Amino acid sequence: MLKKILGYNYNIPNHYLIFLDQVVVSTGNFLISIIILRFLGLEVFGIFSFYWLFLLLIYGLQISYIISPMLTNAPKQQDSTINYFYGGVFFQQLIFTLLIFFIIFFSLIFLGNFSLDYQMEDYYLQFSLSIVSTQLHQFIRRLLLSKKLYHRALFSDFITYFSLIICLFYFNFLDLLTLEYVWWIIFYTFLFGFIINSLVIFSLNYRFKNSYEAIKENWIIGKWLLLTSLTQWFAGNLWLVNAGLILGPYIFGIIRACQTLLNILNIIFQSIENFIPGEASKRFTSGGIKEMENYLRKFTIKYFIIISLIVLTIILSSKYLINFFYGSETAQYNQILIYLSLLIPIHFLQYPLNYCFRTLGITKSIFISFLCSAIFALLTSKFIITNFKIEGLIFGLYASQMLIITILYFSYYQIKKNIKRD
């Protein structure tokens, strides 16, 4: 379709299609959050966002355990066995999805007796099914990208998010939109996104031996990524989970609304992820650690300035932005957006360090930094938020980021010293 618009002789570069796909996904999630908050109010949006945190955890586990190993191992396969490999990974995805479905389903039934604010007993089926459809959709999206079917991935994501948003407007127009219907809409639209690409699944080959080998091969890469993903989620989100449980859905809705507004910057971070690591590896291969450091230093200064300018713009227009997207009720809490936006440049400083560790093939330090941050959150978050409310949450988020960066910088300094000594 894009080729018809731009002309048959124009080939859109693949990295543009990947970027456009990320824009569709990020913008779609952003619009969904705005629509739910506008149509259902802050408290319901807070409940929705609390569930969404756990959906993001499961998404992170899927990336670590299935997607990243698949993308890493697929280029190593021969043409005659590649479809057996993909078939084995899909079988792995089905097992993972079923396991997660039952864990979430029964956990929500059990936890419904303890957390009345988040009405877990009302949404356990819809939310559990939503996890199944989003998992399947995410898998087939990454499978299409791995097979270099970029146009199909972009078309699928556009159709999925467009359908979802249209359904939200339609049910609201009928005055039927509730959080229960939101989860059903998410389930059916993401399932639809999976079904329209299901021919790719039928084109794969399946054999028990190959499925076993694919799972075994992916586990070698995925086991440490899985642990890192878990610690990273707890390091960043345990503060938010406790804030939601202690401060309630209304305040939590305000916090997540501000974070959602800032998440649009993920487009920049995803773009960075697409080309900086590869270039850093090339510089290290050709000129060693010094050339890699020079390249990453220039990258850090350039993007730190760009991100800081964007953050400054957000701070100066914070009240207007919140009022425009969420309404006047949320706009009175614009100081929360200001404090959270100042976290972004600090968070960005992790990226060049992570690229250094990944280029050197030493990722243990990344895991340790997230583990220490997660332990800090586990030991202190409940006490600090109970006693200091939102101010305690803000302090915890800043402290966690500073702890991670300090450990990463210290670890890199030690590794660099050891390399020079050798």
PDB file of C-alpha atoms in Angstrom, residues 111-341:
ATOM      1  CA  LEU A 111      -5.753 -11.696  45.175  1.00  0.00           C
ATOM      2  CA  GLY A 112      -9.322 -10.465  44.664  1.00  0.00           C
ATOM      3  CA  ASN A 113      -9.933 -11.277  48.331  1.00  0.00           C
ATOM      4  CA  PHE A 114      -7.227  -8.823  49.451  1.00  0.00           C
ATOM      5  CA  SER A 115      -7.340  -5.823  47.099  1.00  0.00           C
ATOM      6  CA  LEU A 116     -10.875  -4.504  46.737  1.00  0.00           C
ATOM      7  CA  ASP A 117      -9.753  -1.172  45.203  1.00  0.00           C
ATOM      8  CA  TYR A 118      -8.624  -2.838  41.970  1.00  0.00           C
ATOM      9  CA  GLN A 119     -11.638  -5.176  41.576  1.00  0.00           C
ATOM     10  CA  MET A 120      -9.496  -8.175  40.603  1.00  0.00           C
ATOM     11  CA  GLU A 121     -12.398 -10.574  40.979  1.00  0.00           C
ATOM     12  CA  ASP A 122     -14.280  -8.641  38.244  1.00  0.00           C
ATOM     13  CA  TYR A 123     -11.620  -8.707  35.512  1.00  0.00           C
ATOM     14  CA  TYR A 124      -9.668 -11.935  35.984  1.00  0.00           C
ATOM     15  CA  LEU A 125     -11.049 -13.646  32.857  1.00  0.00           C
ATOM     16  CA  GLN A 126     -10.928 -10.647  30.504  1.00  0.00           C
ATOM     17  CA  PHE A 127      -7.447  -9.597  31.585  1.00  0.00           C
ATOM     18  CA  SER A 128      -6.081 -13.146  31.377  1.00  0.00           C
ATOM     19  CA  LEU A 129      -7.467 -13.537  27.839  1.00  0.00           C
ATOM     20  CA  SER A 130      -6.060 -10.117  26.898  1.00  0.00           C
ATOM     21  CA  ILE A 131      -2.628 -11.384  27.892  1.00  0.00           C
ATOM     22  CA  VAL A 132      -3.074 -14.385  25.568  1.00  0.00           C
ATOM     23  CA  SER A 133      -4.024 -12.264  22.537  1.00  0.00           C
ATOM     24  CA  THR A 134      -1.362  -9.571  23.129  1.00  0.00           C
ATOM     25  CA  GLN A 135       1.292 -12.286  23.537  1.00  0.00           C
ATOM     26  CA  LEU A 136       0.293 -13.988  20.269  1.00  0.00           C
ATOM     27  CA  HIS A 137       0.099 -10.666  18.437  1.00  0.00           C
ATOM     28  CA  GLN A 138       3.504  -9.586  19.727  1.00  0.00           C
ATOM     29  CA  PHE A 139       5.038 -12.908  18.705  1.00  0.00           C
ATOM     30  CA  ILE A 140       3.723 -12.816  15.138  1.00  0.00           C
ATOM     31  CA  ARG A 141       4.754  -9.152  14.826  1.00  0.00           C
ATOM     32  CA  ARG A 142       8.364 -10.013  15.742  1.00  0.00           C
ATOM     33  CA  LEU A 143       8.242 -13.117  13.560  1.00  0.00           C
ATOM     34  CA  LEU A 144       7.313 -10.955  10.566  1.00  0.00           C
ATOM     35  CA  LEU A 145      10.189  -8.581  11.365  1.00  0.00           C
ATOM     36  CA  SER A 146      12.585 -11.535  11.710  1.00  0.00           C
ATOM     37  CA  LYS A 147      11.442 -12.831   8.292  1.00  0.00           C
ATOM     38  CA  LYS A 148      11.948  -9.283   6.917  1.00  0.00           C
ATOM     39  CA  LEU A 149       8.221  -8.893   6.139  1.00  0.00           C
ATOM     40  CA  TYR A 150       8.289  -5.301   7.378  1.00  0.00           C
ATOM     41  CA  HIS A 151       5.302  -4.056   5.360  1.00  0.00           C
ATOM     42  CA  ARG A 152       3.059  -6.774   6.781  1.00  0.00           C
ATOM     43  CA  ALA A 153       4.147  -6.035  10.361  1.00  0.00           C
ATOM     44  CA  LEU A 154       3.427  -2.327   9.890  1.00  0.00           C
ATOM     45  CA  PHE A 155       0.036  -3.005   8.250  1.00  0.00           C
ATOM     46  CA  SER A 156      -0.921  -5.481  11.000  1.00  0.00           C
ATOM     47  CA  ASP A 157      -0.074  -3.060  13.821  1.00  0.00           C
ATOM     48  CA  PHE A 158      -1.916  -0.204  12.123  1.00  0.00           C
ATOM     49  CA  ILE A 159      -5.067  -2.308  11.621  1.00  0.00           C
ATOM     50  CA  THR A 160      -4.936  -3.636  15.208  1.00  0.00           C
ATOM     51  CA  TYR A 161      -4.591  -0.257  16.914  1.00  0.00           C
ATOM     52  CA  PHE A 162      -6.960   1.493  14.517  1.00  0.00           C
ATOM     53  CA  SER A 163      -9.642  -1.165  15.194  1.00  0.00           C
ATOM     54  CA  LEU A 164      -9.090  -0.930  18.940  1.00  0.00           C
ATOM     55  CA  ILE A 165      -9.462   2.865  19.009  1.00  0.00           C
ATOM     56  CA  ILE A 166     -12.544   2.794  16.771  1.00  0.00           C
ATOM     57  CA  CYS A 167     -14.167   0.194  19.069  1.00  0.00           C
ATOM     58  CA  LEU A 168     -13.475   2.347  22.146  1.00  0.00           C
ATOM     59  CA  PHE A 169     -15.165   5.332  20.496  1.00  0.00           C
ATOM     60  CA  TYR A 170     -18.072   3.186  19.291  1.00  0.00           C
ATOM     61  CA  PHE A 171     -18.824   1.666  22.702  1.00  0.00           C
ATOM     62  CA  ASN A 172     -18.504   5.062  24.348  1.00  0.00           C
ATOM     63  CA  PHE A 173     -20.937   6.498  21.777  1.00  0.00           C
ATOM     64  CA  LEU A 174     -23.397   3.747  22.757  1.00  0.00           C
ATOM     65  CA  ASP A 175     -22.757   4.641  26.421  1.00  0.00           C
ATOM     66  CA  LEU A 176     -21.629   1.034  27.037  1.00  0.00           C
ATOM     67  CA  LEU A 177     -17.920   1.575  27.638  1.00  0.00           C
ATOM     68  CA  THR A 178     -16.676   0.175  30.954  1.00  0.00           C
ATOM     69  CA  LEU A 179     -13.317  -1.237  32.007  1.00  0.00           C
ATOM     70  CA  GLU A 180     -14.721  -4.719  31.476  1.00  0.00           C
ATOM     71  CA  TYR A 181     -15.494  -3.868  27.848  1.00  0.00           C
ATOM     72  CA  VAL A 182     -12.028  -2.284  27.446  1.00  0.00           C
ATOM     73  CA  TRP A 183     -10.376  -5.612  28.259  1.00  0.00           C
ATOM     74  CA  TRP A 184     -12.716  -7.493  25.909  1.00  0.00           C
ATOM     75  CA  ILE A 185     -11.937  -4.985  23.124  1.00  0.00           C
ATOM     76  CA  ILE A 186      -8.188  -5.413  23.687  1.00  0.00           C
ATOM     77  CA  PHE A 187      -8.593  -9.195  23.602  1.00  0.00           C
ATOM     78  CA  TYR A 188     -10.567  -9.281  20.331  1.00  0.00           C
ATOM     79  CA  THR A 189      -8.597  -6.616  18.437  1.00  0.00           C
ATOM     80  CA  PHE A 190      -5.184  -8.109  19.223  1.00  0.00           C
ATOM     81  CA  LEU A 191      -6.548 -11.566  18.412  1.00  0.00           C
ATOM     82  CA  PHE A 192      -7.738 -10.141  15.094  1.00  0.00           C
ATOM     83  CA  GLY A 193      -4.219  -8.753  14.493  1.00  0.00           C
ATOM     84  CA  PHE A 194      -2.853 -12.241  15.053  1.00  0.00           C
ATOM     85  CA  ILE A 195      -5.434 -13.963  12.832  1.00  0.00           C
ATOM     86  CA  ILE A 196      -4.857 -11.726   9.781  1.00  0.00           C
ATOM     87  CA  ASN A 197      -1.233 -12.912   9.772  1.00  0.00           C
ATOM     88  CA  SER A 198      -1.915 -16.518  10.757  1.00  0.00           C
ATOM     89  CA  LEU A 199      -0.917 -17.787   7.289  1.00  0.00           C
ATOM     90  CA  VAL A 200       2.685 -17.184   8.362  1.00  0.00           C
ATOM     91  CA  ILE A 201       2.165 -19.648  11.235  1.00  0.00           C
ATOM     92  CA  PHE A 202       0.754 -22.270   8.844  1.00  0.00           C
ATOM     93  CA  SER A 203       3.769 -21.824   6.557  1.00  0.00           C
ATOM     94  CA  LEU A 204       6.137 -22.983   9.327  1.00  0.00           C
ATOM     95  CA  ASN A 205       7.281 -26.570   9.794  1.00  0.00           C
ATOM     96  CA  TYR A 206       6.787 -28.542  12.991  1.00  0.00           C
ATOM     97  CA  ARG A 207       8.718 -31.497  14.346  1.00  0.00           C
ATOM     98  CA  PHE A 208       9.227 -32.451  17.990  1.00  0.00           C
ATOM     99  CA  LYS A 209      13.009 -32.755  17.674  1.00  0.00           C
ATOM    100  CA  ASN A 210      13.326 -29.287  16.135  1.00  0.00           C
ATOM    101  CA  SER A 211      10.972 -27.790  18.721  1.00  0.00           C
ATOM    102  CA  TYR A 212      13.115 -29.240  21.502  1.00  0.00           C
ATOM    103  CA  GLU A 213      16.322 -27.965  19.883  1.00  0.00           C
ATOM    104  CA  ALA A 214      14.858 -24.460  19.369  1.00  0.00           C
ATOM    105  CA  ILE A 215      13.723 -24.234  23.007  1.00  0.00           C
ATOM    106  CA  LYS A 216      17.106 -25.517  24.208  1.00  0.00           C
ATOM    107  CA  GLU A 217      19.011 -23.098  21.962  1.00  0.00           C
ATOM    108  CA  ASN A 218      16.888 -20.125  23.027  1.00  0.00           C
ATOM    109  CA  TRP A 219      17.216 -21.017  26.704  1.00  0.00           C
ATOM    110  CA  ILE A 220      21.026 -20.630  26.524  1.00  0.00           C
ATOM    111  CA  ILE A 221      20.575 -16.957  25.615  1.00  0.00           C
ATOM    112  CA  GLY A 222      17.257 -16.335  27.358  1.00  0.00           C
ATOM    113  CA  LYS A 223      17.973 -17.533  30.906  1.00  0.00           C
ATOM    114  CA  TRP A 224      20.097 -14.525  31.878  1.00  0.00           C
ATOM    115  CA  LEU A 225      17.947 -12.125  29.884  1.00  0.00           C
ATOM    116  CA  LEU A 226      14.934 -13.478  31.768  1.00  0.00           C
ATOM    117  CA  LEU A 227      16.552 -12.799  35.146  1.00  0.00           C
ATOM    118  CA  THR A 228      17.638  -9.342  34.008  1.00  0.00           C
ATOM    119  CA  SER A 229      14.123  -8.568  32.763  1.00  0.00           C
ATOM    120  CA  LEU A 230      12.603  -9.601  36.100  1.00  0.00           C
ATOM    121  CA  THR A 231      15.054  -7.537  38.154  1.00  0.00           C
ATOM    122  CA  GLN A 232      14.663  -4.577  35.771  1.00  0.00           C
ATOM    123  CA  TRP A 233      10.881  -4.657  36.145  1.00  0.00           C
ATOM    124  CA  PHE A 234      11.018  -4.845  39.939  1.00  0.00           C
ATOM    125  CA  ALA A 235      13.682  -2.121  40.063  1.00  0.00           C
ATOM    126  CA  GLY A 236      11.512   0.261  38.068  1.00  0.00           C
ATOM    127  CA  ASN A 237       7.966  -0.770  38.931  1.00  0.00           C
ATOM    128  CA  LEU A 238       7.880  -2.011  42.517  1.00  0.00           C
ATOM    129  CA  TRP A 239       7.733   1.621  43.594  1.00  0.00           C
ATOM    130  CA  LEU A 240       4.726   2.107  41.299  1.00  0.00           C
ATOM    131  CA  VAL A 241       2.982  -1.072  42.474  1.00  0.00           C
ATOM    132  CA  ASN A 242       3.277  -0.004  46.112  1.00  0.00           C
ATOM    133  CA  ALA A 243       2.173   3.516  45.184  1.00  0.00           C
ATOM    134  CA  GLY A 244      -0.936   2.042  43.553  1.00  0.00           C
ATOM    135  CA  LEU A 245      -1.733  -0.172  46.556  1.00  0.00           C
ATOM    136  CA  ILE A 246      -1.044   2.506  49.203  1.00  0.00           C
ATOM    137  CA  LEU A 247      -2.228   5.719  47.518  1.00  0.00           C
ATOM    138  CA  GLY A 248      -5.219   4.202  45.666  1.00  0.00           C
ATOM    139  CA  PRO A 249      -6.385   4.133  42.013  1.00  0.00           C
ATOM    140  CA  TYR A 250      -7.130   7.870  41.720  1.00  0.00           C
ATOM    141  CA  ILE A 251      -3.632   9.082  42.646  1.00  0.00           C
ATOM    142  CA  PHE A 252      -2.090   6.180  40.771  1.00  0.00           C
ATOM    143  CA  GLY A 253      -4.075   7.230  37.684  1.00  0.00           C
ATOM    144  CA  ILE A 254      -2.530  10.720  37.889  1.00  0.00           C
ATOM    145  CA  ILE A 255       0.987   9.290  38.188  1.00  0.00           C
ATOM    146  CA  ARG A 256       0.507   6.927  35.243  1.00  0.00           C
ATOM    147  CA  ALA A 257      -1.122   9.653  33.134  1.00  0.00           C
ATOM    148  CA  CYS A 258       2.031  11.752  33.546  1.00  0.00           C
ATOM    149  CA  GLN A 259       4.262   8.785  32.745  1.00  0.00           C
ATOM    150  CA  THR A 260       2.203   7.948  29.652  1.00  0.00           C
ATOM    151  CA  LEU A 261       2.678  11.504  28.384  1.00  0.00           C
ATOM    152  CA  LEU A 262       6.442  11.106  28.792  1.00  0.00           C
ATOM    153  CA  ASN A 263       6.460   7.660  27.157  1.00  0.00           C
ATOM    154  CA  ILE A 264       6.208   9.311  23.747  1.00  0.00           C
ATOM    155  CA  LEU A 265       9.980   9.821  24.149  1.00  0.00           C
ATOM    156  CA  ASN A 266      10.295   6.047  23.801  1.00  0.00           C
ATOM    157  CA  ILE A 267      10.313   6.667  20.054  1.00  0.00           C
ATOM    158  CA  ILE A 268      13.722   8.352  20.488  1.00  0.00           C
ATOM    159  CA  PHE A 269      15.017   5.572  22.744  1.00  0.00           C
ATOM    160  CA  GLN A 270      13.813   2.860  20.340  1.00  0.00           C
ATOM    161  CA  SER A 271      15.456   4.672  17.429  1.00  0.00           C
ATOM    162  CA  ILE A 272      18.719   4.858  19.373  1.00  0.00           C
ATOM    163  CA  GLU A 273      18.478   1.125  20.102  1.00  0.00           C
ATOM    164  CA  ASN A 274      18.168   0.374  16.385  1.00  0.00           C
ATOM    165  CA  PHE A 275      21.532   1.823  15.292  1.00  0.00           C
ATOM    166  CA  ILE A 276      23.835   2.907  18.169  1.00  0.00           C
ATOM    167  CA  PRO A 277      24.746  -0.607  19.530  1.00  0.00           C
ATOM    168  CA  GLY A 278      25.745  -1.833  16.061  1.00  0.00           C
ATOM    169  CA  GLU A 279      27.848   1.250  15.378  1.00  0.00           C
ATOM    170  CA  ALA A 280      29.510   0.991  18.807  1.00  0.00           C
ATOM    171  CA  SER A 281      30.473  -2.616  18.028  1.00  0.00           C
ATOM    172  CA  LYS A 282      31.957  -1.561  14.673  1.00  0.00           C
ATOM    173  CA  ARG A 283      34.041   1.171  16.329  1.00  0.00           C
ATOM    174  CA  PHE A 284      35.297  -1.287  18.942  1.00  0.00           C
ATOM    175  CA  THR A 285      36.222  -3.854  16.261  1.00  0.00           C
ATOM    176  CA  SER A 286      38.105  -1.329  14.132  1.00  0.00           C
ATOM    177  CA  GLY A 287      39.740   0.886  16.768  1.00  0.00           C
ATOM    178  CA  GLY A 288      39.409  -0.802  20.150  1.00  0.00           C
ATOM    179  CA  ILE A 289      37.929   0.498  23.386  1.00  0.00           C
ATOM    180  CA  LYS A 290      39.236   4.051  22.918  1.00  0.00           C
ATOM    181  CA  GLU A 291      37.444   4.593  19.603  1.00  0.00           C
ATOM    182  CA  MET A 292      34.254   3.063  21.026  1.00  0.00           C
ATOM    183  CA  GLU A 293      34.438   5.440  24.011  1.00  0.00           C
ATOM    184  CA  ASN A 294      34.998   8.479  21.772  1.00  0.00           C
ATOM    185  CA  TYR A 295      31.989   7.536  19.659  1.00  0.00           C
ATOM    186  CA  LEU A 296      29.719   6.928  22.665  1.00  0.00           C
ATOM    187  CA  ARG A 297      30.923  10.134  24.349  1.00  0.00           C
ATOM    188  CA  LYS A 298      29.860  12.189  21.325  1.00  0.00           C
ATOM    189  CA  PHE A 299      26.575  10.281  21.156  1.00  0.00           C
ATOM    190  CA  THR A 300      25.916  10.898  24.875  1.00  0.00           C
ATOM    191  CA  ILE A 301      26.569  14.636  24.689  1.00  0.00           C
ATOM    192  CA  LYS A 302      24.473  15.085  21.538  1.00  0.00           C
ATOM    193  CA  TYR A 303      21.436  13.144  22.722  1.00  0.00           C
ATOM    194  CA  PHE A 304      21.656  14.387  26.311  1.00  0.00           C
ATOM    195  CA  ILE A 305      21.297  17.940  24.968  1.00  0.00           C
ATOM    196  CA  ILE A 306      18.392  16.946  22.671  1.00  0.00           C
ATOM    197  CA  ILE A 307      16.546  15.089  25.445  1.00  0.00           C
ATOM    198  CA  SER A 308      17.194  17.892  27.957  1.00  0.00           C
ATOM    199  CA  LEU A 309      15.731  20.464  25.551  1.00  0.00           C
ATOM    200  CA  ILE A 310      12.620  18.298  25.066  1.00  0.00           C
ATOM    201  CA  VAL A 311      12.298  17.879  28.838  1.00  0.00           C
ATOM    202  CA  LEU A 312      12.673  21.654  29.328  1.00  0.00           C
ATOM    203  CA  THR A 313       9.864  22.215  26.810  1.00  0.00           C
ATOM    204  CA  ILE A 314       7.662  19.724  28.686  1.00  0.00           C
ATOM    205  CA  ILE A 315       8.384  21.458  32.019  1.00  0.00           C
ATOM    206  CA  LEU A 316       7.577  24.920  30.684  1.00  0.00           C
ATOM    207  CA  SER A 317       4.327  23.737  29.102  1.00  0.00           C
ATOM    208  CA  SER A 318       3.424  21.023  31.641  1.00  0.00           C
ATOM    209  CA  LYS A 319       0.083  22.462  32.695  1.00  0.00           C
ATOM    210  CA  TYR A 320      -0.996  23.139  29.124  1.00  0.00           C
ATOM    211  CA  LEU A 321       0.032  19.641  27.944  1.00  0.00           C
ATOM    212  CA  ILE A 322      -1.855  17.831  30.700  1.00  0.00           C
ATOM    213  CA  ASN A 323      -4.918  20.025  30.245  1.00  0.00           C
ATOM    214  CA  PHE A 324      -4.875  19.463  26.475  1.00  0.00           C
ATOM    215  CA  PHE A 325      -4.573  15.674  26.645  1.00  0.00           C
ATOM    216  CA  TYR A 326      -6.298  14.804  29.931  1.00  0.00           C
ATOM    217  CA  GLY A 327      -8.431  17.770  30.979  1.00  0.00           C
ATOM    218  CA  SER A 328      -8.449  20.344  33.779  1.00  0.00           C
ATOM    219  CA  GLU A 329      -8.959  17.808  36.597  1.00  0.00           C
ATOM    220  CA  THR A 330      -5.556  16.245  35.917  1.00  0.00           C
ATOM    221  CA  ALA A 331      -3.827  19.538  35.017  1.00  0.00           C
ATOM    222  CA  GLN A 332      -3.731  20.689  38.658  1.00  0.00           C
ATOM    223  CA  TYR A 333      -1.162  17.924  39.298  1.00  0.00           C
ATOM    224  CA  ASN A 334       1.304  19.205  36.684  1.00  0.00           C
ATOM    225  CA  GLN A 335       4.143  19.319  39.262  1.00  0.00           C
ATOM    226  CA  ILE A 336       4.183  15.495  39.179  1.00  0.00           C
ATOM    227  CA  LEU A 337       4.841  15.666  35.419  1.00  0.00           C
ATOM    228  CA  ILE A 338       7.710  18.098  36.069  1.00  0.00           C
ATOM    229  CA  TYR A 339       9.396  15.840  38.637  1.00  0.00           C
ATOM    230  CA  LEU A 340       8.962  12.731  36.463  1.00  0.00           C
ATOM    231  CA  SER A 341      10.244  14.476  33.328  1.00  0.00           C
TER     232      SER A 341
END
